[in-house]
Short mmCIF file of C-alpha atoms and ligand atoms in Angstrom, two decimals:
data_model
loop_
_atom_site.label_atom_id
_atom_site.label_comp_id
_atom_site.label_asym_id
_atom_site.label_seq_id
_atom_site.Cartn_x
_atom_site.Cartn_y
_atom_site.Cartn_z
CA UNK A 1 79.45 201.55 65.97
CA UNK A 2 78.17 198.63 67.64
CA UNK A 3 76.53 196.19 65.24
CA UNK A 4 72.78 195.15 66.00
CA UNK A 5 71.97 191.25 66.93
CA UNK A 6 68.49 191.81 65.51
CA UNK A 7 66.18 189.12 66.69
CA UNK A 8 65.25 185.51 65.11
CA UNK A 9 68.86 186.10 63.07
CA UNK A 10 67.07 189.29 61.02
CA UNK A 11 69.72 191.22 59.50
CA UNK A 12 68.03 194.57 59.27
CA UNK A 13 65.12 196.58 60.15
CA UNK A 14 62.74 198.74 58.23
CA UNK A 15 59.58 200.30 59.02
CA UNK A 16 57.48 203.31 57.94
CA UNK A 17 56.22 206.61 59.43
CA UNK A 18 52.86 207.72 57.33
CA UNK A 19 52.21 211.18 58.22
CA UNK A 20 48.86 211.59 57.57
CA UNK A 21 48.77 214.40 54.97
CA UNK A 22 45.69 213.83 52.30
CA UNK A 23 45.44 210.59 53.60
CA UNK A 24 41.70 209.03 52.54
CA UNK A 25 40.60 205.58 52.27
CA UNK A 26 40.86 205.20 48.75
CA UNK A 27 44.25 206.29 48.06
CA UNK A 28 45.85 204.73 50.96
CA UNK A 29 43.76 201.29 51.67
CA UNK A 30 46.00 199.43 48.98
CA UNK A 31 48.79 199.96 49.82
CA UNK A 32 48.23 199.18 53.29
CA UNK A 33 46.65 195.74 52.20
CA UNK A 34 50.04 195.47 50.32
CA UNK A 35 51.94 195.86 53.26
CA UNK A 36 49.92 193.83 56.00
CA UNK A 37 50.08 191.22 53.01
CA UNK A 38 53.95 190.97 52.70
CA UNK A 39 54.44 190.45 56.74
CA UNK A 40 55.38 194.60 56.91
CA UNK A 41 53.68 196.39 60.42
CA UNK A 42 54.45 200.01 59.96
CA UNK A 43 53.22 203.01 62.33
CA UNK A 44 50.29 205.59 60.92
CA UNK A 45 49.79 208.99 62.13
CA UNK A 46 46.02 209.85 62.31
CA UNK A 47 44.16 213.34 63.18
CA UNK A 48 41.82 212.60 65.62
CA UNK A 49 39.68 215.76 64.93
CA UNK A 50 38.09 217.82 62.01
CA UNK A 51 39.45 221.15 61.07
CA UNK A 52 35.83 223.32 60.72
CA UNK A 53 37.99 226.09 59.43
CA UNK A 54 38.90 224.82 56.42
CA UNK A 55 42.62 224.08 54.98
CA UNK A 56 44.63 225.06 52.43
CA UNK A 57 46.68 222.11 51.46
CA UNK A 58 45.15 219.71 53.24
CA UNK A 59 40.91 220.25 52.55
CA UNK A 60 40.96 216.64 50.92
CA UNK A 61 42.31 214.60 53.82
CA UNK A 62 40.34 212.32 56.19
CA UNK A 63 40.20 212.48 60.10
CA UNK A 64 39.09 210.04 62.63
CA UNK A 65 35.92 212.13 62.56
CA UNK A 66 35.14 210.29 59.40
CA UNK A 67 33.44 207.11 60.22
CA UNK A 68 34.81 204.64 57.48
CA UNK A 69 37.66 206.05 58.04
CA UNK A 70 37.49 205.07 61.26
CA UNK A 71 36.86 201.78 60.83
CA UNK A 72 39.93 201.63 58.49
CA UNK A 73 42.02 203.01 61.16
CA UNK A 74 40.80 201.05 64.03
CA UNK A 75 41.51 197.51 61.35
CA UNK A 76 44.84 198.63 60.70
CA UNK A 77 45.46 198.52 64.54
CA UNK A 78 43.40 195.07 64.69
CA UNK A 79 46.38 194.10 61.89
CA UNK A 80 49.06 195.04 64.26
CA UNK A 81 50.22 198.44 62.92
CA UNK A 82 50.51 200.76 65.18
CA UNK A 83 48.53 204.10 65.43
CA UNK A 84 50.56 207.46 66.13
CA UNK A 85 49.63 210.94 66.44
CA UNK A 86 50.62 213.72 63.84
CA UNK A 87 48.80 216.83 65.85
CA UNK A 88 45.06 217.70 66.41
CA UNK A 89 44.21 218.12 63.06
CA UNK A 90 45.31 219.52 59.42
CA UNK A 91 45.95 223.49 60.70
CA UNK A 92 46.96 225.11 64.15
CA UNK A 93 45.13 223.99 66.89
CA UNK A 94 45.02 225.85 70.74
CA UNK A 95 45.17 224.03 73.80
CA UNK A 96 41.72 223.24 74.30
CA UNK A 97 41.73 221.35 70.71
CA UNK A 98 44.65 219.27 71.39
CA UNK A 99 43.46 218.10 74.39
CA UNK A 100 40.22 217.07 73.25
CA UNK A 101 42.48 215.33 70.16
CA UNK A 102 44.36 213.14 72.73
CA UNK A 103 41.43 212.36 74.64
CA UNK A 104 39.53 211.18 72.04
CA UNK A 105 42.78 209.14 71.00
CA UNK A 106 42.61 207.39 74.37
CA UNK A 107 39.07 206.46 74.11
CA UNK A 108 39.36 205.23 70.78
CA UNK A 109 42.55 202.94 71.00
CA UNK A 110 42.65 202.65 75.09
CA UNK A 111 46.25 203.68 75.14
CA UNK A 112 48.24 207.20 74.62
CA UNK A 113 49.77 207.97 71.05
CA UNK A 114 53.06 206.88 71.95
CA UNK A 115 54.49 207.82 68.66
CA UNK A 116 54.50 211.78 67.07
CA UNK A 117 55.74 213.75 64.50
CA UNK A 118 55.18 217.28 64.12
CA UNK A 119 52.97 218.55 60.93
CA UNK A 120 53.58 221.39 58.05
CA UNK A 121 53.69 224.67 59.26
CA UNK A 122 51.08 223.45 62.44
CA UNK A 123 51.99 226.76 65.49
CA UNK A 124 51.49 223.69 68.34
CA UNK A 125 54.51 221.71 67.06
CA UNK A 126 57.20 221.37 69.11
CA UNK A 127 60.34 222.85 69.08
CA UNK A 128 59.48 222.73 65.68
CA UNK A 129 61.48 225.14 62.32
CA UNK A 130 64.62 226.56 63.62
CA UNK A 131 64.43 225.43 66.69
CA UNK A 132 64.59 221.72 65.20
CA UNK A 133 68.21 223.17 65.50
CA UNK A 134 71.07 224.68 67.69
CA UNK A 135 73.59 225.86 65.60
CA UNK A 136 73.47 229.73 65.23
CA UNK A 137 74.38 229.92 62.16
CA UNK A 138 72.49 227.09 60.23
CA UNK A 139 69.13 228.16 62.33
CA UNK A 140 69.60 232.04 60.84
CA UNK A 141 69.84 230.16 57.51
CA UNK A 142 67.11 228.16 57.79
CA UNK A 143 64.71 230.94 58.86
CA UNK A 144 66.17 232.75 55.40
CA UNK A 145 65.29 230.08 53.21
CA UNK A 146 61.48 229.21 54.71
CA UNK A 147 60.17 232.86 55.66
CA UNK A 148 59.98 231.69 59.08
CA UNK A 149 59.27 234.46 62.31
CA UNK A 150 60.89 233.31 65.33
CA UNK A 151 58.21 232.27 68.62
CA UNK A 152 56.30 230.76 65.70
CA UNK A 153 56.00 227.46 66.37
CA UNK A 154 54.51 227.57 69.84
CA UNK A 155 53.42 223.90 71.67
CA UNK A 156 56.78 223.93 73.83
CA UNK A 157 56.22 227.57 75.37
CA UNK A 158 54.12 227.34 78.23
CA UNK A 159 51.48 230.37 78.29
CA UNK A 160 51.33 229.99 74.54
CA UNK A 161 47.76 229.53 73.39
CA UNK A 162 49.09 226.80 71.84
CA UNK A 163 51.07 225.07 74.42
CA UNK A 164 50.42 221.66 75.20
CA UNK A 165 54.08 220.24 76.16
CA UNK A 166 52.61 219.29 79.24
CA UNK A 167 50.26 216.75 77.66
CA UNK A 168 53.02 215.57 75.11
CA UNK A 169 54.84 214.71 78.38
CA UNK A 170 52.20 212.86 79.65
CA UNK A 171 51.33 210.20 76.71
CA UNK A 172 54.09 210.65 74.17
CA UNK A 173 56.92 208.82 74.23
CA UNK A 174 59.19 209.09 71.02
CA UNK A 175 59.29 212.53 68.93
CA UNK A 176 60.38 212.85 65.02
CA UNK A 177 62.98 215.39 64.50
CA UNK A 178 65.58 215.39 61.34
CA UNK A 179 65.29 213.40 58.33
CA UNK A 180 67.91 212.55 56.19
CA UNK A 181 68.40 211.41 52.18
CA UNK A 182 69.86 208.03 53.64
CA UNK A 183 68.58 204.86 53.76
CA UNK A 184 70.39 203.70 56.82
CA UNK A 185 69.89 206.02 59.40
CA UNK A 186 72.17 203.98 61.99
CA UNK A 187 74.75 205.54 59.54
CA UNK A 188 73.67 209.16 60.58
CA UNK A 189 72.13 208.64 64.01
CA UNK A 190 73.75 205.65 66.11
CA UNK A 191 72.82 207.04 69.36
CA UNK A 192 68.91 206.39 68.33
CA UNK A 193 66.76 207.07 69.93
CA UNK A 194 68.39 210.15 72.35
CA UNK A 195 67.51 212.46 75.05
CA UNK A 196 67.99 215.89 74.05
CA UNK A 197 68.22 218.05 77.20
CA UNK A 198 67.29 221.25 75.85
CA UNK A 199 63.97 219.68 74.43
CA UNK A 200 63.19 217.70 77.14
CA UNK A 201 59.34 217.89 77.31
CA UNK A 202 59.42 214.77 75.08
CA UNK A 203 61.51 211.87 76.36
CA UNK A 204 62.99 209.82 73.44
CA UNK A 205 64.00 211.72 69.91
CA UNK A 206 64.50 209.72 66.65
CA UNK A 207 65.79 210.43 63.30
CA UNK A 208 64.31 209.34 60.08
CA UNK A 209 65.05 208.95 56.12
CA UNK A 210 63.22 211.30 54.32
CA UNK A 211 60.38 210.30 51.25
CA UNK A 212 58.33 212.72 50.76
CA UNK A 213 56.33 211.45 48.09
CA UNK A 214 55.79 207.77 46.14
CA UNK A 215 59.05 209.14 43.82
CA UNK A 216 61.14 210.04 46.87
CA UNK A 217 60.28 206.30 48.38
CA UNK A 218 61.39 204.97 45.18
CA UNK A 219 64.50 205.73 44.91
CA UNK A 220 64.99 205.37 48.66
CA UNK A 221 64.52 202.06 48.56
CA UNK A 222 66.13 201.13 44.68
CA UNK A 223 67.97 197.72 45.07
CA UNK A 224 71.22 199.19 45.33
CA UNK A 225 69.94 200.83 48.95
CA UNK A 226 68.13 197.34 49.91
CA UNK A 227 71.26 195.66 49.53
CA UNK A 228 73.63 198.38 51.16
CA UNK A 229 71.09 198.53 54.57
CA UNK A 230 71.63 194.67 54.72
CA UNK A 231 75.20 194.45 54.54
CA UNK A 232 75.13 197.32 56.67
CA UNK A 233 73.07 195.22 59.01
CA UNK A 234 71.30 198.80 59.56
CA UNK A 235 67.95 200.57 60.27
CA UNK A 236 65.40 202.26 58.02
CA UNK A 237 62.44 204.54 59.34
CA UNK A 238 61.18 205.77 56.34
CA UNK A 239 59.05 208.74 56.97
CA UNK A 240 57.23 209.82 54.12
CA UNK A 241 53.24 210.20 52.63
CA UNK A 242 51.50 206.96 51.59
CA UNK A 243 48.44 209.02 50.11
CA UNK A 244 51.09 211.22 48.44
CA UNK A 245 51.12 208.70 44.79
CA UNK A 246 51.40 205.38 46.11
CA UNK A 247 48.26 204.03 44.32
CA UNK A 248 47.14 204.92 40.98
CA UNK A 249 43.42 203.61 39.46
CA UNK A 250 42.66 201.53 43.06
CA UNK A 251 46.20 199.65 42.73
CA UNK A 252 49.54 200.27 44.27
CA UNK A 253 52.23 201.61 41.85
CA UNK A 254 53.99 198.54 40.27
CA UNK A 255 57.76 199.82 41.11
CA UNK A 256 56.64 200.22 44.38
CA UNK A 257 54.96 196.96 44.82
CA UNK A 258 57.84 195.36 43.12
CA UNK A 259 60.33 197.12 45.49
CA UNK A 260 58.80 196.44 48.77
CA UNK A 261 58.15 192.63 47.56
CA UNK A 262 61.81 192.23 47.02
CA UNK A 263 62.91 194.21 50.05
CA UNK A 264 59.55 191.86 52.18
CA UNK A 265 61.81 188.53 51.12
CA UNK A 266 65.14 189.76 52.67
CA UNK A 267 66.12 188.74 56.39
CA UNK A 268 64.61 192.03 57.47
CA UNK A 269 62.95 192.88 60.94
CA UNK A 270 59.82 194.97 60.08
CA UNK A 271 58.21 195.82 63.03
CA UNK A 272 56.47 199.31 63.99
CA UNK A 273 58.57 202.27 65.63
CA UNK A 274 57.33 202.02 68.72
CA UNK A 275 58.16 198.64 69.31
CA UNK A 276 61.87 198.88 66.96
CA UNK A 277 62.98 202.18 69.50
CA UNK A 278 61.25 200.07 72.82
CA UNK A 279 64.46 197.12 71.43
CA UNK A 280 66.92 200.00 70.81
CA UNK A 281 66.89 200.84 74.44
CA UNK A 282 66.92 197.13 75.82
CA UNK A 283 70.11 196.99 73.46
CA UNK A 284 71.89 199.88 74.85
CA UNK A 285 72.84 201.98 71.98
CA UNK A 286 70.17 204.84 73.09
CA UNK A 287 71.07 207.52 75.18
CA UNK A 288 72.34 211.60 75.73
CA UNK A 289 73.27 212.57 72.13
CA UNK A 290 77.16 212.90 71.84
CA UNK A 291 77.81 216.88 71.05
CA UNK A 292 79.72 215.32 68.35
CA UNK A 293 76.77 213.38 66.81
CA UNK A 294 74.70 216.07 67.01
CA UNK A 295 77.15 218.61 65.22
CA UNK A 296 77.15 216.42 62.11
CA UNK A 297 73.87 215.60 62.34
CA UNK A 298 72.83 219.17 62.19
CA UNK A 299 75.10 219.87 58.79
CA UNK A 300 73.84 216.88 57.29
CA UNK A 301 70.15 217.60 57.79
CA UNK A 302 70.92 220.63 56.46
CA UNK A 303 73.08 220.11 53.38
CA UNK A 304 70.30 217.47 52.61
CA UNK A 305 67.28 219.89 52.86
CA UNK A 306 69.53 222.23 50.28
CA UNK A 307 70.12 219.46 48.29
CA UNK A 308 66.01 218.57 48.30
CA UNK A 309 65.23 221.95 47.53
CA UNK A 310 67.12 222.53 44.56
CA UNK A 311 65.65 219.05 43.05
CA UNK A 312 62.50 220.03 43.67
CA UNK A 313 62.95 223.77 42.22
CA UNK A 314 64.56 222.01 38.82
CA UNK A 315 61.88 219.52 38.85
CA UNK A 316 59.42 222.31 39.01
CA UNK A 317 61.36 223.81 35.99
CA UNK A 318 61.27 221.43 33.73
CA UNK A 319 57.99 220.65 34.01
CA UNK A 320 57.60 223.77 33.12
CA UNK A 321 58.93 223.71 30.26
CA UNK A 322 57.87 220.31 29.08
CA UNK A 323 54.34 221.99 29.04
CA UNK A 324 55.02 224.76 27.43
CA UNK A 325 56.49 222.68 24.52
CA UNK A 326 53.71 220.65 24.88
CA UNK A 327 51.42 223.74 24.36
ZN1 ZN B 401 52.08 216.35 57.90
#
């Protein structure tokens, strides 16, 4: 793999991806201030628009409808972070929604979302579920495991109701596609970001670590991993949830805090991922994904999302039980 000169002598980079799931002022301002105070400029997905027809999972989350929201937004950007697009809004949106999403993205922050990452179970994503994937075999499996129908995810088919691939290929730029459980993704992913020629409404792909939640980003980023990315002289996208736990009684949570302090006074490079992918390509290691590359990359992603499942199900468990002793 050819090792990274990262600029001004940095000896890794790291940056977040905040999808904007039940993302509100309150539990997310904190740790933002936390993070514009240590020298870290991350990327933030938004929703431009409401979702009038209510939401399951997401009811509690704000949009850029929400005018102190807004204003929180539009600072961050002020700050240097960079703004990104995770979909319309919280649930499905048609055609006609999405477009009126990226418009009023345009007018708001004079430029295109450059930046996107599919949301939840959202029928506009693209080439979103098993079609994240190409290998028969793993893409019957993962329909098994999820419930998923196939044709649901629609934003890539043109004549969907939900299409809009033709708009992606106007403003977007760089698409999220598999996560990993590893801190360097260089380790996974070296040919980052790649064209992908059978999803080729979207011109750049990129691959991510995976945090779902404040526990996830915890132990993503223990020492051990801070000290392994240097020496690895690697790169770190984390994608994850910033109003999923990160701040507890109007404070961030103090091994979090403590964590990204230490990992703030390494010789890291923490810029946005726009900008980090923009070098990647000036340095020549993007491209066509090998067939090799992608082969292992598909297993991994896979043997990872297992793995994450079955924590999460024994997680589940013993909470369970710790409340029914507790009862
Ligand atoms: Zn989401």
């Amino acid at each position: 793999m050819k090792p990274l000169a990262f600029p001004n002598g940095r000896r890794f980079a790291f940056t977040i991806m905040d999808d904007t799931d039940v993302a509100t002022v309150a539990n997310i301002g904190p740790i933002y201030r936390l993070l514009a105070d240590i020298g870290m400029r991350t990327t933030k997905t938004v929703w431009p628009v409401d979702c009038p027809e209510g939401s399951k999972n997401f009811s509690s989350s704000s949009t850029l409808e929400d005018p102190k929201y807004l204003d929180f937004v539009l600072a961050l950007e002020r700050a240097g972070f960079e703004i990104a697009y995770h979909g319309a809004t919280m649930e499905s949106s048609r055609r006609e929604r999405t477009a009126r999403a990226i418009d009023k993205f345009l007018n708001l922050f004079q430029t295109p979302p450059r930046v996107y990452a599919n949301h939840g179970y959202n029928r506009e994503n693209l080439y979103w579920g098993a079609d994240r994937i190409d290998i028969a075999l793993l893409k019957s499996l993962y329909r098994r495991l999820n419930g998923e129908c196939p044709d649901y995810y629609q934003g890539h088919r043109p004549g969907s109701p939900w299409w809009w691939g033709d708009i992606a290929s106007a403003h977007i730029s760089y698409i999220r596609n598999l996560t990993f459980d590893e801190i360097d993704i260089r380790q996974v992913n070296p040919t980052m970001p790649y064209r992908d020629p059978w999803r080729s409404l979207v011109p750049w792909w990129f691959s991510a670590s995976d945090a779902e939640d404040v526990r996830a980003f915890n132990s993503l980023l223990r020492v051990e991993n801070q000290d392994r990315l240097e020496r690895q002289g690697g790169i770190c996208i984390v994608a994850t949830h910033l109003g999923k736990g990160f701040v507890a009684n109007g404070a961030v949570v103090p091994d979090t805090e403590r964590l990204l302090r230490r990992l703030a006074s390494q010789p890291g490079w923490f810029v946005p991922v726009g900008p980090l992918l923009d070098w990647l390509i000036e340095q020549g290691v993007a491209g066509p994904l090998p067939a090799s590359e992608w082969l292992r990359m598909q297993w991994r992603w896979c043997a990872d999302l297992v793995a994450r499942q079955s924590r999460l199900r024994l997680a589940r468990l013993s909470r369970r039980q710790a409340d029914r002793r507790a009862s």
